[in-house]
Short mmCIF file of N, CA and C in Angstrom, two decimals:
data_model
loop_
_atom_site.label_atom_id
_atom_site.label_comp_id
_atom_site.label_asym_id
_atom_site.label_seq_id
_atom_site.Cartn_x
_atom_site.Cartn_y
_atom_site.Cartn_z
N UNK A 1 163.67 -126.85 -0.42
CA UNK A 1 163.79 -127.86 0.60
C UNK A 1 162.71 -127.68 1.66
N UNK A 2 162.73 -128.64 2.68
CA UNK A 2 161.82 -128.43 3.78
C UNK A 2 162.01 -128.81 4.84
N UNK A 3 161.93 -128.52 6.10
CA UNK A 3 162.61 -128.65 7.75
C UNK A 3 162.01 -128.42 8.77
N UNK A 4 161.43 -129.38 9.73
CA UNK A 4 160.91 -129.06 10.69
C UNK A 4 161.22 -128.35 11.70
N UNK A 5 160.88 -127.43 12.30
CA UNK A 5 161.81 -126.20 13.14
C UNK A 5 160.61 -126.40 13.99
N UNK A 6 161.28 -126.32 15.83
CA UNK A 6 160.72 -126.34 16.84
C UNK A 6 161.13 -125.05 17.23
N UNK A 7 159.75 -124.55 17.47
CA UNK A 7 159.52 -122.96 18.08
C UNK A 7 159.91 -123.19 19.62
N UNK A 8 161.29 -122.78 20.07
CA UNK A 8 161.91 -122.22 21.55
C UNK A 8 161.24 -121.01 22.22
N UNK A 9 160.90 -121.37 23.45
CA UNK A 9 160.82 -120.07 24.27
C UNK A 9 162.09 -119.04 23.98
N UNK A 10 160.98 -117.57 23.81
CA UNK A 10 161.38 -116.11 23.53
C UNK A 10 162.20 -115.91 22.33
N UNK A 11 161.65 -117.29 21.33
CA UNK A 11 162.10 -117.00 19.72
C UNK A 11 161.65 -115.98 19.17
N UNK A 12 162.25 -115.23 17.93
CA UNK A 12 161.48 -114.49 17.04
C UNK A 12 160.32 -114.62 16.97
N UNK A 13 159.83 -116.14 16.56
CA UNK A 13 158.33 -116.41 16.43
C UNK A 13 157.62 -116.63 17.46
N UNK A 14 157.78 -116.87 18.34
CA UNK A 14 157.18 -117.06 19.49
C UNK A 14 156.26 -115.93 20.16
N UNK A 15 155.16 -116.44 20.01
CA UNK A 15 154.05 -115.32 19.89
C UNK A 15 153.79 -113.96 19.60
N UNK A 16 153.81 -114.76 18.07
CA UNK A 16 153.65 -113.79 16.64
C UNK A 16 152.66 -114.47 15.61
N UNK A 17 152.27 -113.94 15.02
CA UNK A 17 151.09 -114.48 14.15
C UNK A 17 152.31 -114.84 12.91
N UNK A 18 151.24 -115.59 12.18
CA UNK A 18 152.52 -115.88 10.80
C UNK A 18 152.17 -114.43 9.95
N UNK A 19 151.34 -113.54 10.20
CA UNK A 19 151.27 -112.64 9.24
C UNK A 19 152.27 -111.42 10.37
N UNK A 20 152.11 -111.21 11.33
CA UNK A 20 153.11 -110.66 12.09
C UNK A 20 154.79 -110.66 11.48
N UNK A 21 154.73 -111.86 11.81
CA UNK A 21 156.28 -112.82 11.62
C UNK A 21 156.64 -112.12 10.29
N UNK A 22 156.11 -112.08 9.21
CA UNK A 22 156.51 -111.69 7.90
C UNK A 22 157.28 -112.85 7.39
N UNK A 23 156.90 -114.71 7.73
CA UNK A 23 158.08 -115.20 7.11
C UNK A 23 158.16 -115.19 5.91
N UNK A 24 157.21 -114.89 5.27
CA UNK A 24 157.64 -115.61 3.70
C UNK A 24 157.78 -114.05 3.27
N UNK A 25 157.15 -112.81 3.26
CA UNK A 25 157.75 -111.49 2.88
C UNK A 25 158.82 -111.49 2.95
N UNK A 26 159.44 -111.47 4.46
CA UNK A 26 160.61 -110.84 4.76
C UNK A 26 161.78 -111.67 4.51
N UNK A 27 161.62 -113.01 4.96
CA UNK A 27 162.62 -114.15 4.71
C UNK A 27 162.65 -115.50 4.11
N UNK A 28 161.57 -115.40 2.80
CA UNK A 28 161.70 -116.67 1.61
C UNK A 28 161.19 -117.52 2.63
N UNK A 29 160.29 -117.69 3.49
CA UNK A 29 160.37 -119.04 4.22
C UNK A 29 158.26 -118.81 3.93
N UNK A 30 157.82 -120.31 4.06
CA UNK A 30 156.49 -120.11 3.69
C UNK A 30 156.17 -121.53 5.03
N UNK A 31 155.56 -121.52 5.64
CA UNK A 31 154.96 -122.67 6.63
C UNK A 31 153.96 -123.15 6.03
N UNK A 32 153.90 -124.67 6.14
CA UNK A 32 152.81 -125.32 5.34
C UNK A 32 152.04 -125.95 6.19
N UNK A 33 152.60 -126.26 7.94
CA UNK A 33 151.84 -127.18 8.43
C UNK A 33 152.71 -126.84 9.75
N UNK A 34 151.64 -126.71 10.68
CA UNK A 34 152.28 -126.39 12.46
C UNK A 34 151.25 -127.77 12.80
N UNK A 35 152.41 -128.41 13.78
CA UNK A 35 152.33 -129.67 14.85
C UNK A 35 151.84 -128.95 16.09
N UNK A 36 150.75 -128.89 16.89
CA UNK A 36 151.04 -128.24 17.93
C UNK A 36 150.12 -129.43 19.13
N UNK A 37 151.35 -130.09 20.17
CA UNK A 37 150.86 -131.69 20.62
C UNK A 37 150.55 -132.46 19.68
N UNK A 38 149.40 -132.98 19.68
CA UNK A 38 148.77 -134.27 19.01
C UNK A 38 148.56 -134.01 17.37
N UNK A 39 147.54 -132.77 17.12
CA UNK A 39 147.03 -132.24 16.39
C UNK A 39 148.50 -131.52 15.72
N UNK A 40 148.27 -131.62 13.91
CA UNK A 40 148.58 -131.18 12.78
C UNK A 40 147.55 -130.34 12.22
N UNK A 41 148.11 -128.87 12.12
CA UNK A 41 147.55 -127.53 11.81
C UNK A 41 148.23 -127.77 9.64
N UNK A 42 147.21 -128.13 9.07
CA UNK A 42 147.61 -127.71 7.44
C UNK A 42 146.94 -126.41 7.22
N UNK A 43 148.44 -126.26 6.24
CA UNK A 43 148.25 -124.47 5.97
C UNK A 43 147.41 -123.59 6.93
N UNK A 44 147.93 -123.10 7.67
CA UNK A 44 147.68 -122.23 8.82
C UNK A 44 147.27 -120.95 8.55
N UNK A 45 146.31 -120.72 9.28
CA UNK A 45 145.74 -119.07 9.14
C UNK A 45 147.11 -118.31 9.12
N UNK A 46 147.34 -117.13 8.25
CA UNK A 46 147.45 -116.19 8.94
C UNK A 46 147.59 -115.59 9.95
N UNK A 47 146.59 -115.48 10.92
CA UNK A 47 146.41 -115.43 12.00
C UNK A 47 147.04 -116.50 13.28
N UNK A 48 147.71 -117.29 12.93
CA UNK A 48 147.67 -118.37 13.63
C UNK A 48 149.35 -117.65 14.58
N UNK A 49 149.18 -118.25 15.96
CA UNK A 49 149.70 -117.19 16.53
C UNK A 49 150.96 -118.80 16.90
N UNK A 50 152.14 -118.62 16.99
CA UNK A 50 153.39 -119.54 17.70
C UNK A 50 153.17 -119.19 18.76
N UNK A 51 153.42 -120.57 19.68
CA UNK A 51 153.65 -121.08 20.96
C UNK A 51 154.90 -121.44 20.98
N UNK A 52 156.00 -121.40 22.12
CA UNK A 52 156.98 -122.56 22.38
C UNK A 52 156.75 -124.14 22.21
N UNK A 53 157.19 -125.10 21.31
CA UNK A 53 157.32 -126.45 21.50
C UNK A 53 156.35 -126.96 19.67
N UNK A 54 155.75 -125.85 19.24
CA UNK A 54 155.04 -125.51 17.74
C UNK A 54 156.22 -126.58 17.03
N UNK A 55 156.26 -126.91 15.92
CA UNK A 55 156.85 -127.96 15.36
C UNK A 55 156.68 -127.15 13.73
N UNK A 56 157.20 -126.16 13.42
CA UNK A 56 156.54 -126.00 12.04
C UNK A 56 157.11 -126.51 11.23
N UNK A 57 156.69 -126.98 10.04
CA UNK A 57 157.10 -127.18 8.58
C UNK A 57 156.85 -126.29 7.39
N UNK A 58 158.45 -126.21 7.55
CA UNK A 58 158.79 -124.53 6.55
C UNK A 58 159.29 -124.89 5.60
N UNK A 59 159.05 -124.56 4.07
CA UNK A 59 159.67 -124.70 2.59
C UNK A 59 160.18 -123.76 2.76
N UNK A 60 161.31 -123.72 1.57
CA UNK A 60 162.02 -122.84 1.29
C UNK A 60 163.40 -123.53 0.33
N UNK A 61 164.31 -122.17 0.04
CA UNK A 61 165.42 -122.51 -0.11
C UNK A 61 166.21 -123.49 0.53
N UNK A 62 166.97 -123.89 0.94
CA UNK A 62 167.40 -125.17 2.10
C UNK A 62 168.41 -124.29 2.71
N UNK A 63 169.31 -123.46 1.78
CA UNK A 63 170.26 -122.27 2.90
C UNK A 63 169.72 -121.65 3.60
N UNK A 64 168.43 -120.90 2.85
CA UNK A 64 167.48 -120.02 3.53
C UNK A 64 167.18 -120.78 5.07
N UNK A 65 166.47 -121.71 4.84
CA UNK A 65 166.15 -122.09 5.74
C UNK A 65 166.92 -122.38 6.78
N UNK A 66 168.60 -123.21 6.63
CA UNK A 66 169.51 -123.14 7.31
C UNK A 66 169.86 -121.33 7.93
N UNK A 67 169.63 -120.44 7.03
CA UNK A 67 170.20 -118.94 7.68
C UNK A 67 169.25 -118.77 8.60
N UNK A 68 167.81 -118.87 8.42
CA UNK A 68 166.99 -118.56 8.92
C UNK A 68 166.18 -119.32 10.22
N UNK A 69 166.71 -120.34 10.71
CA UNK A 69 166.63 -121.17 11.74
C UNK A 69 166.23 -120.44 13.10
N UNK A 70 167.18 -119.39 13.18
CA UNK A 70 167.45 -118.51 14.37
C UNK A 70 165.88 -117.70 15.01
N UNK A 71 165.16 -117.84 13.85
CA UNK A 71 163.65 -117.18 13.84
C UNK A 71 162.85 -118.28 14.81
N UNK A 72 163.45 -119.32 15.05
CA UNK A 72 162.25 -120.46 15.38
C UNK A 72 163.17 -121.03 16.67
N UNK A 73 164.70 -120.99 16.43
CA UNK A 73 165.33 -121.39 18.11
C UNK A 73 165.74 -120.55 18.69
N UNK A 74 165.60 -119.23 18.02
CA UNK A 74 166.46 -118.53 18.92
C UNK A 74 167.90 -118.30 19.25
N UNK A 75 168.25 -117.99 19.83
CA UNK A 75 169.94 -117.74 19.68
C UNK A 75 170.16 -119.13 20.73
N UNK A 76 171.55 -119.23 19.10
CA UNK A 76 172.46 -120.83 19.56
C UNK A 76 173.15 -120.75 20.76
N UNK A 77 173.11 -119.71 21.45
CA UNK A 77 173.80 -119.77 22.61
C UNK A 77 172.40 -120.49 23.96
N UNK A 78 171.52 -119.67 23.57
CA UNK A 78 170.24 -120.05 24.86
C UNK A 78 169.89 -121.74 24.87
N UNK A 79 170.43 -121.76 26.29
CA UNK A 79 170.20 -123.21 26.87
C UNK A 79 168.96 -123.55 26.75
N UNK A 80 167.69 -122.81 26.61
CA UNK A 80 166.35 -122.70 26.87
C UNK A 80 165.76 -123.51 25.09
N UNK A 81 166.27 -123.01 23.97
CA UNK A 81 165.59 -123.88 22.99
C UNK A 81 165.66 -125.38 23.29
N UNK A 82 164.28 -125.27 22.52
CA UNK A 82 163.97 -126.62 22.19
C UNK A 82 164.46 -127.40 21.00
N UNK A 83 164.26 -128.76 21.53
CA UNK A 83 165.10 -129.84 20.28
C UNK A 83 164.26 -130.33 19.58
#
C-alpha cells in the first residue's frame, strides 16, 4: 500500500536523514517521494534530512504502515502534530 504521512515537530523522523531513520531496514517502510512546500522531492537521497510539515510518500505493507505512523506524527497524544 501507500500513505502520505506528514512529518510533526520532534517526530522520530524529524531531523534524521532517511539513511539515519533506517526506514526501510528497520521498519519495511521505503519513501518514494517527500513534498516539501511547493516542490516534490522523487526518490530522495539518502541523505535527505526531514523537516516538520515534509509530506512523505511511504510504500509498504498497509499495516506496516498503519503500525508505523508514529515515526512521522509522533505520539497520538502530542497536540503539536501535524495534519
Amino acid at each position: 500500500g501507500a500513505s502520505v504521512l506528514t512529518v510533526a515537530p520532534g517526530a522520530f523522523v524529524d531531523g534524521k536523514s532517511l539513511i539515519e531513520s533506517r526506514l526501510r531496514k528497520d521498519h519495511g517502510l521505503t519513501v518514494v517521494a517527500v513534498q516539501r512546500g511547493e516542490k516534490t522531492h522523487i526518490n530522495p537521497d539518502p541523505a535527505w534530512v526531514f523537516e516538520p510539515g515534509d509530506r512523505a510518500h511511504v510504500f509498504g505493507e498497509q499495516d506496516v504502515i498503519s503500525d508505523k505512523a508514529w515515526l512521522f506524527i509522533g505520539d497520538a497524544d502530542d497536540a503539536g502534530f501535524a495534519a
